[in-house]
Coordinates of C-alpha atoms and ligand atoms in Angstrom, one line a residue:
M13 CA 0.0 0.0 0.0
T14 CA 2.0 3.0 -1.2
N15 CA -0.5 5.9 -1.4
P16 CA -0.5 7.5 2.1
A17 CA -4.1 8.8 1.8
E18 CA -5.4 5.3 1.2
K19 CA -3.1 4.0 3.9
V20 CA -4.4 6.3 6.6
R21 CA -8.0 5.8 5.6
S22 CA -7.8 2.0 5.7
I23 CA -5.8 1.9 9.0
F24 CA -8.2 4.3 10.6
G25 CA -11.2 2.2 9.6
E26 CA -9.6 -1.0 11.0
R27 CA -8.5 0.6 14.2
F28 CA -11.4 3.0 15.0
Q29 CA -14.3 1.7 12.9
Q30 CA -15.2 5.2 11.9
E31 CA -15.2 7.4 8.9
P32 CA -12.6 10.1 9.6
L33 CA -12.0 13.6 8.2
L34 CA -8.9 13.2 5.9
V35 CA -6.6 16.2 5.6
R36 CA -3.5 16.7 3.4
S37 CA -0.8 19.2 4.3
P38 CA 2.4 19.5 2.2
G39 CA 6.1 19.9 2.8
R40 CA 7.8 22.9 1.3
I41 CA 10.8 24.1 -0.7
N42 CA 12.3 27.6 -0.4
I43 CA 13.8 29.2 -3.5
I44 CA 15.8 31.8 -1.6
G45 CA 15.7 33.7 1.7
E46 CA 17.1 31.3 4.3
H47 CA 17.3 32.0 8.0
T48 CA 15.6 35.4 7.3
D49 CA 12.1 34.6 8.7
Y50 CA 12.9 34.9 12.4
N51 CA 14.8 38.1 11.5
E52 CA 11.7 39.7 10.1
G53 CA 13.0 39.5 6.5
F54 CA 11.5 37.9 3.4
V55 CA 11.3 34.3 2.3
L56 CA 10.2 32.7 -1.0
P57 CA 8.8 29.2 -0.3
A58 CA 6.2 27.0 -2.0
A59 CA 4.2 24.0 -1.0
I60 CA 5.2 20.8 -2.8
D61 CA 3.6 17.6 -4.0
K62 CA 4.8 15.6 -0.9
A63 CA 2.6 15.8 2.1
A64 CA 1.5 14.5 5.4
Y65 CA -2.0 12.8 5.5
L66 CA -3.9 12.9 8.7
A67 CA -7.2 11.0 9.3
V68 CA -9.0 12.4 12.4
S69 CA -12.2 12.0 14.3
L70 CA -13.4 13.4 17.6
R71 CA -14.1 11.2 20.6
D72 CA -16.7 11.5 23.3
D73 CA -14.1 11.2 26.1
D74 CA -10.9 13.1 26.8
E75 CA -8.5 10.5 25.4
I76 CA -6.1 11.0 22.5
H77 CA -5.3 7.9 20.4
L78 CA -2.5 8.4 17.8
V79 CA -1.2 6.0 15.2
A80 CA 1.9 6.6 13.0
A81 CA 1.1 4.3 10.1
D82 CA 4.6 4.5 8.5
L83 CA 6.3 3.6 11.8
Q84 CA 3.7 1.1 13.0
E85 CA 3.7 2.9 16.3
Q86 CA 0.9 4.0 18.6
Y87 CA 0.7 6.6 21.3
T88 CA -2.2 7.2 23.7
T89 CA -2.6 10.1 26.2
S90 CA -5.4 12.3 27.4
L91 CA -6.4 16.0 27.5
R92 CA -5.5 16.0 31.2
E93 CA -2.0 14.8 30.5
L94 CA -1.4 16.8 27.4
A95 CA 2.4 17.5 27.4
P96 CA 5.4 16.8 25.2
C97 CA 6.4 13.2 25.0
D98 CA 10.1 12.6 25.8
S99 CA 10.6 9.1 24.4
I100 CA 9.4 9.6 20.8
N101 CA 9.1 12.7 18.6
W102 CA 6.3 12.1 16.2
P103 CA 3.4 12.5 18.7
N104 CA 4.7 15.9 19.7
Y105 CA 3.8 17.6 16.4
I106 CA 0.2 16.4 16.7
L107 CA -0.1 17.0 20.5
G108 CA 1.6 20.4 20.2
A109 CA -0.9 21.5 17.6
A110 CA -3.9 20.2 19.8
A111 CA -2.5 22.0 22.8
Q112 CA -2.7 25.3 21.0
F113 CA -6.5 25.1 21.0
R114 CA -6.4 24.9 24.8
S115 CA -3.9 27.7 25.2
S116 CA -6.0 29.9 22.9
G117 CA -9.0 29.3 25.2
L118 CA -10.8 27.2 22.5
P119 CA -12.8 24.1 23.3
L120 CA -10.8 20.9 22.7
R121 CA -12.0 17.3 22.8
G122 CA -10.4 13.9 22.8
F123 CA -9.6 12.6 19.3
N124 CA -8.3 9.7 17.2
A125 CA -5.7 10.3 14.5
V126 CA -3.7 8.2 12.0
L127 CA -0.7 9.8 10.3
S128 CA 1.2 8.8 7.2
S129 CA 3.5 11.1 5.2
D130 CA 5.7 11.0 2.1
V131 CA 7.6 14.1 3.1
P132 CA 11.1 12.6 3.8
I133 CA 12.0 13.2 7.4
G134 CA 15.0 15.3 8.3
A135 CA 15.4 16.3 4.6
G136 CA 14.8 20.0 5.2
L137 CA 11.4 19.8 3.6
S138 CA 9.4 20.6 6.8
S139 CA 7.9 17.3 7.5
S140 CA 7.1 18.5 11.0
A141 CA 5.3 21.7 9.9
A142 CA 3.2 19.5 7.5
V143 CA 2.0 17.4 10.4
E144 CA 1.4 20.5 12.7
C145 CA -0.7 22.2 10.0
A146 CA -2.7 19.1 9.1
T147 CA -3.6 18.7 12.8
V148 CA -4.6 22.3 13.4
F149 CA -6.6 22.3 10.2
A150 CA -8.4 19.1 11.0
L151 CA -9.2 20.0 14.6
N152 CA -10.4 23.5 13.5
H153 CA -12.8 21.8 11.0
L154 CA -14.1 19.1 13.4
L155 CA -14.4 21.4 16.4
G156 CA -16.1 24.2 14.3
T157 CA -13.7 26.8 15.7
G158 CA -13.8 28.9 12.5
L159 CA -10.1 30.0 12.6
N160 CA -8.6 31.6 9.6
R161 CA -5.6 30.2 7.9
L162 CA -3.2 32.8 9.2
T163 CA -4.2 32.1 12.8
M164 CA -3.8 28.4 12.1
V165 CA -0.3 29.1 10.7
K166 CA 0.7 30.8 14.0
M167 CA -0.7 28.0 16.1
A168 CA 1.2 25.4 14.1
Q169 CA 4.4 27.5 14.6
M170 CA 3.8 27.6 18.3
A171 CA 3.4 23.8 18.4
E172 CA 7.0 23.6 17.0
H173 CA 8.2 26.0 19.7
E174 CA 6.5 24.5 22.6
F175 CA 6.4 20.7 21.9
A176 CA 9.4 20.3 19.6
G177 CA 11.7 22.9 21.3
V178 CA 12.7 24.6 18.0
K179 CA 12.2 28.4 18.0
C180 CA 11.5 28.3 14.3
G181 CA 10.3 31.2 12.2
I182 CA 7.0 31.2 10.4
M183 CA 8.1 30.1 6.9
D184 CA 7.4 26.4 7.0
Q185 CA 4.0 26.5 8.5
F186 CA 3.0 29.4 6.3
A187 CA 4.1 27.6 3.1
S188 CA 2.3 24.4 4.1
M189 CA -0.9 26.1 5.0
M190 CA -1.0 28.8 2.3
G191 CA 0.6 27.1 -0.7
K192 CA -0.9 27.4 -4.2
K193 CA -0.3 25.3 -7.2
D194 CA 2.6 26.6 -9.4
Q195 CA 3.0 29.7 -7.2
L196 CA 5.8 30.8 -4.9
I197 CA 4.8 32.8 -1.9
K198 CA 6.9 36.0 -1.2
I199 CA 6.3 36.5 2.5
D200 CA 7.2 39.6 4.5
C201 CA 7.9 38.0 7.8
R202 CA 7.5 41.3 9.6
S203 CA 4.0 42.3 8.5
L204 CA 3.0 38.8 7.3
D205 CA 1.8 40.4 4.0
Y206 CA 2.3 38.0 1.2
E207 CA 2.2 37.8 -2.5
Y208 CA 2.0 34.8 -4.9
I209 CA 4.6 34.9 -7.7
P210 CA 4.4 32.3 -10.5
L211 CA 7.5 30.1 -10.8
K212 CA 8.2 30.2 -14.5
L213 CA 11.5 28.4 -15.1
D214 CA 11.5 28.1 -18.9
G215 CA 12.5 24.4 -19.3
Y216 CA 14.2 24.2 -15.9
K217 CA 13.0 22.1 -13.0
V218 CA 13.5 22.2 -9.2
L219 CA 15.6 19.2 -8.4
L220 CA 16.1 18.3 -4.7
L221 CA 19.2 16.3 -3.9
N222 CA 19.0 14.6 -0.5
T223 CA 22.3 14.2 1.3
N224 CA 20.6 11.7 3.6
V225 CA 22.3 13.4 6.5
K226 CA 19.5 13.8 9.0
H227 CA 19.5 17.3 10.3
S228 CA 18.5 17.9 13.9
L229 CA 17.3 21.4 14.2
A230 CA 16.6 20.8 17.9
G231 CA 20.3 20.0 18.1
S232 CA 20.4 23.6 19.5
E233 CA 22.4 25.2 16.7
Y234 CA 19.3 26.6 15.2
N235 CA 18.3 28.3 18.4
L236 CA 21.8 29.5 18.9
R237 CA 21.8 31.3 15.5
R238 CA 18.7 33.1 16.6
Q239 CA 20.5 34.3 19.7
E240 CA 23.5 35.4 17.7
C241 CA 21.3 37.5 15.5
E242 CA 19.5 39.0 18.5
A243 CA 22.9 39.8 20.1
A244 CA 23.8 41.8 16.9
V245 CA 20.4 43.7 17.1
Q246 CA 21.1 44.6 20.8
L247 CA 24.5 46.1 19.9
I248 CA 23.0 48.2 17.1
R249 CA 20.0 49.3 19.2
Q250 CA 22.3 51.1 21.6
H251 CA 22.9 53.6 18.8
H252 CA 19.8 53.1 16.7
P253 CA 16.8 52.3 18.9
E254 CA 14.6 52.0 15.9
V255 CA 16.4 48.8 14.8
T256 CA 14.3 46.2 16.4
S257 CA 15.4 43.3 14.1
L258 CA 18.0 42.7 11.4
R259 CA 15.3 43.7 8.8
F260 CA 16.2 47.3 9.6
A261 CA 20.0 46.8 10.0
T262 CA 22.5 47.8 7.3
E263 CA 26.1 46.6 6.7
A264 CA 27.4 50.0 7.8
M265 CA 25.7 49.5 11.2
L266 CA 27.3 46.1 11.5
D267 CA 30.7 47.6 10.6
A268 CA 30.3 50.3 13.2
Y269 CA 28.7 48.5 16.2
V270 CA 28.9 44.7 15.8
Q271 CA 32.1 43.8 14.0
P272 CA 34.5 45.5 16.6
V273 CA 32.9 43.8 19.6
N274 CA 31.4 40.5 18.4
P275 CA 32.9 39.2 15.2
M276 CA 30.8 36.0 15.3
A277 CA 27.5 37.9 15.6
D278 CA 28.8 40.1 12.9
Q279 CA 29.3 37.3 10.4
R280 CA 25.9 35.8 11.2
S281 CA 24.0 39.0 11.0
R282 CA 25.9 40.2 7.9
Y283 CA 24.8 37.1 6.1
V284 CA 21.1 37.8 7.1
V285 CA 21.3 41.5 6.0
Q286 CA 22.8 40.4 2.6
E287 CA 20.3 37.6 2.2
I288 CA 17.3 39.9 2.6
M289 CA 18.7 42.1 -0.2
R290 CA 19.4 39.0 -2.3
L291 CA 15.8 37.8 -2.0
L292 CA 14.6 41.2 -3.3
D293 CA 17.0 40.9 -6.2
A294 CA 15.8 37.4 -6.9
C295 CA 12.1 38.4 -6.9
D296 CA 13.0 41.1 -9.4
A297 CA 14.9 38.6 -11.6
L298 CA 11.9 36.3 -11.5
K299 CA 9.5 39.0 -12.5
H300 CA 11.8 39.8 -15.5
G301 CA 12.2 36.1 -16.4
D302 CA 16.0 36.3 -15.7
V303 CA 16.4 32.7 -14.4
H304 CA 20.2 32.9 -14.9
K305 CA 20.4 35.7 -12.3
L306 CA 18.2 33.8 -10.0
G307 CA 20.5 30.9 -10.2
R308 CA 23.6 33.0 -9.5
L309 CA 21.9 34.4 -6.4
M310 CA 21.2 30.9 -5.1
F311 CA 24.9 30.0 -5.4
E312 CA 25.7 33.2 -3.4
T313 CA 23.2 32.2 -0.7
H314 CA 25.0 28.9 -0.4
E315 CA 28.3 30.6 0.1
G316 CA 26.8 32.8 2.8
L317 CA 25.1 29.9 4.6
S318 CA 28.2 27.8 4.5
K319 CA 31.0 30.4 5.3
M320 CA 29.2 33.1 7.3
Y321 CA 26.2 31.5 8.9
S322 CA 27.9 28.1 9.3
V323 CA 24.8 25.9 8.9
S324 CA 26.1 23.8 6.1
C325 CA 28.0 20.4 6.3
K326 CA 30.5 18.7 4.1
E327 CA 27.9 16.7 2.2
L328 CA 25.8 19.8 1.3
D329 CA 29.0 21.7 0.2
W330 CA 30.1 18.8 -1.9
L331 CA 26.8 18.6 -3.8
V332 CA 26.8 22.3 -4.5
N333 CA 30.4 22.3 -5.6
Q334 CA 29.8 19.5 -8.0
V335 CA 27.1 21.3 -9.9
R336 CA 28.6 24.7 -9.7
R337 CA 30.1 24.7 -13.2
H338 CA 27.6 22.3 -14.8
E339 CA 26.1 23.9 -17.9
A340 CA 22.6 22.5 -17.2
V341 CA 22.5 23.9 -13.6
L342 CA 21.4 27.5 -13.1
G343 CA 21.8 27.6 -9.4
A344 CA 22.1 25.4 -6.3
R345 CA 22.2 25.8 -2.5
M346 CA 21.5 24.1 0.7
M347 CA 17.9 24.5 1.8
G348 CA 16.1 24.8 5.1
G349 CA 17.6 24.9 8.6
G350 CA 20.9 23.2 7.5
F351 CA 23.3 20.6 8.9
G352 CA 22.0 18.1 6.4
G353 CA 18.9 17.6 4.3
C354 CA 18.6 18.6 0.7
T355 CA 20.2 21.0 -1.8
I356 CA 17.8 22.8 -4.1
N357 CA 18.9 22.9 -7.7
L358 CA 17.5 24.5 -10.8
V359 CA 18.3 22.1 -13.6
R360 CA 17.4 21.9 -17.3
E361 CA 14.8 19.2 -17.5
E362 CA 16.4 17.0 -20.2
A363 CA 19.7 16.9 -18.2
I364 CA 18.3 15.7 -14.9
D365 CA 18.7 12.0 -15.5
D366 CA 22.3 12.3 -16.6
L367 CA 23.2 14.6 -13.8
V368 CA 21.8 12.3 -11.1
S369 CA 23.3 9.2 -12.6
T370 CA 26.7 10.8 -12.6
L371 CA 26.4 12.4 -9.2
A372 CA 24.9 9.5 -7.2
P373 CA 27.8 7.0 -7.5
A374 CA 30.3 9.8 -7.0
Y375 CA 28.5 11.0 -3.9
E376 CA 28.2 7.5 -2.5
A377 CA 31.9 6.9 -3.0
A378 CA 32.9 10.3 -1.4
M379 CA 30.5 10.4 1.5
D380 CA 29.6 6.7 2.1
L381 CA 25.9 7.7 2.0
P382 CA 23.2 7.2 -0.7
L383 CA 22.0 10.1 -2.7
T384 CA 18.3 10.3 -3.3
Y385 CA 16.5 12.9 -5.4
Y386 CA 13.0 14.4 -6.1
V387 CA 11.8 16.7 -8.8
A388 CA 9.5 18.9 -6.8
S389 CA 6.2 20.2 -8.3
I390 CA 4.5 23.1 -6.6
D391 CA 1.2 22.2 -5.2
N392 CA -1.7 23.5 -3.0
G393 CA -1.5 24.0 0.7
T394 CA -3.4 22.3 3.5
E395 CA -6.7 20.9 2.3
I396 CA -9.5 18.5 3.1
I397 CA -9.4 15.4 0.9
S398 CA -12.6 13.8 2.2
Ligands
GLA404 C1 13.7 25.9 9.4 C2 12.7 26.8 10.2 C3 12.2 27.9 9.4 C4 13.4 28.7 8.8 C5 14.4 27.8 8.1 C6 15.6 28.5 7.6 O1 13.1 25.3 8.3 O2 11.6 26.0 10.6 O3 11.4 28.8 10.2 O4 14.1 29.5 9.7 O5 14.8 26.7 8.9 O6 15.3 29.4 6.7

């Protein structure tokens, strides 16, 4: 049984003898604008055709019965004991999302849920945000709480903060919930204004190359980067109180107030300030159909993430270096939080098979890990399937 939607429906039927609500919520890519969301910058993500599927029904008691179909694991708790689970991670994305109803003062009931997902885990494609969004969306529908999508995005983000311990920005949950077929979403993470921009790549495709190095955002480096950026903001604020985030910082401010006292925070925040500008250039290039420029900017982002922000790893660097001078590749960079996961590559469609069949054995020989790949299509955000 390969189709995750069928899988959850059938397992739900066997286990709970009920007809559930079935919700699909996708993973995401991000074209450019990495580690800018929690600095109130811009991002340019899109939902993809890989998704989490969650079958849910309400119960008459206060119990919560969860099944992870892909792992063949179960977890049971109750509303009274609603708290993060220490021993396994997957229930936390569902429980964290449910807990948001209670902390928002909304009525919550016990529920049954079966989860299956084809978003690869730890690949930087936001498999966790997909589950959080699916859960909030399903419970909102079943409980009749009438929340709008933006409120649900924020609840899903808080689920990650409170139950997974990662102080993530808003990008992943926003992209999963608000995605639209064939459209990128340019999000202003300060005002949360957003705009859909069609991805017209003119014979090129989005190829994801998975290092199969599992990133662990919770491995504290992510939260540390956030603190380093905040340290830079504090230094600038002593002279420019209006600078409340790196969104308003300039390189001249970094030269004057951060570089002399905290060279590490300077490197981190300089990357962010440059990346916010790069994203604006990239949107301009996209609007003018200049895909070559977009590609060059992606390579620059990788340099910054690797050398200044220090969130890459040798496998990601290796993959980006291999394609750097390939005539069929417009641009490539590591994607997502970092320390593993995928690179995102813009590759001429006819060249994809050749590229992958050359790269895969070379990667395996160099890194002793398999290389997997996906050609991502841009799809709709969170939706009810039945
Ligand atoms: C993770 C986080 C996002 C974002 C990216 C980096 O995916 O969940 O909020 O910060 O890393 O751009």
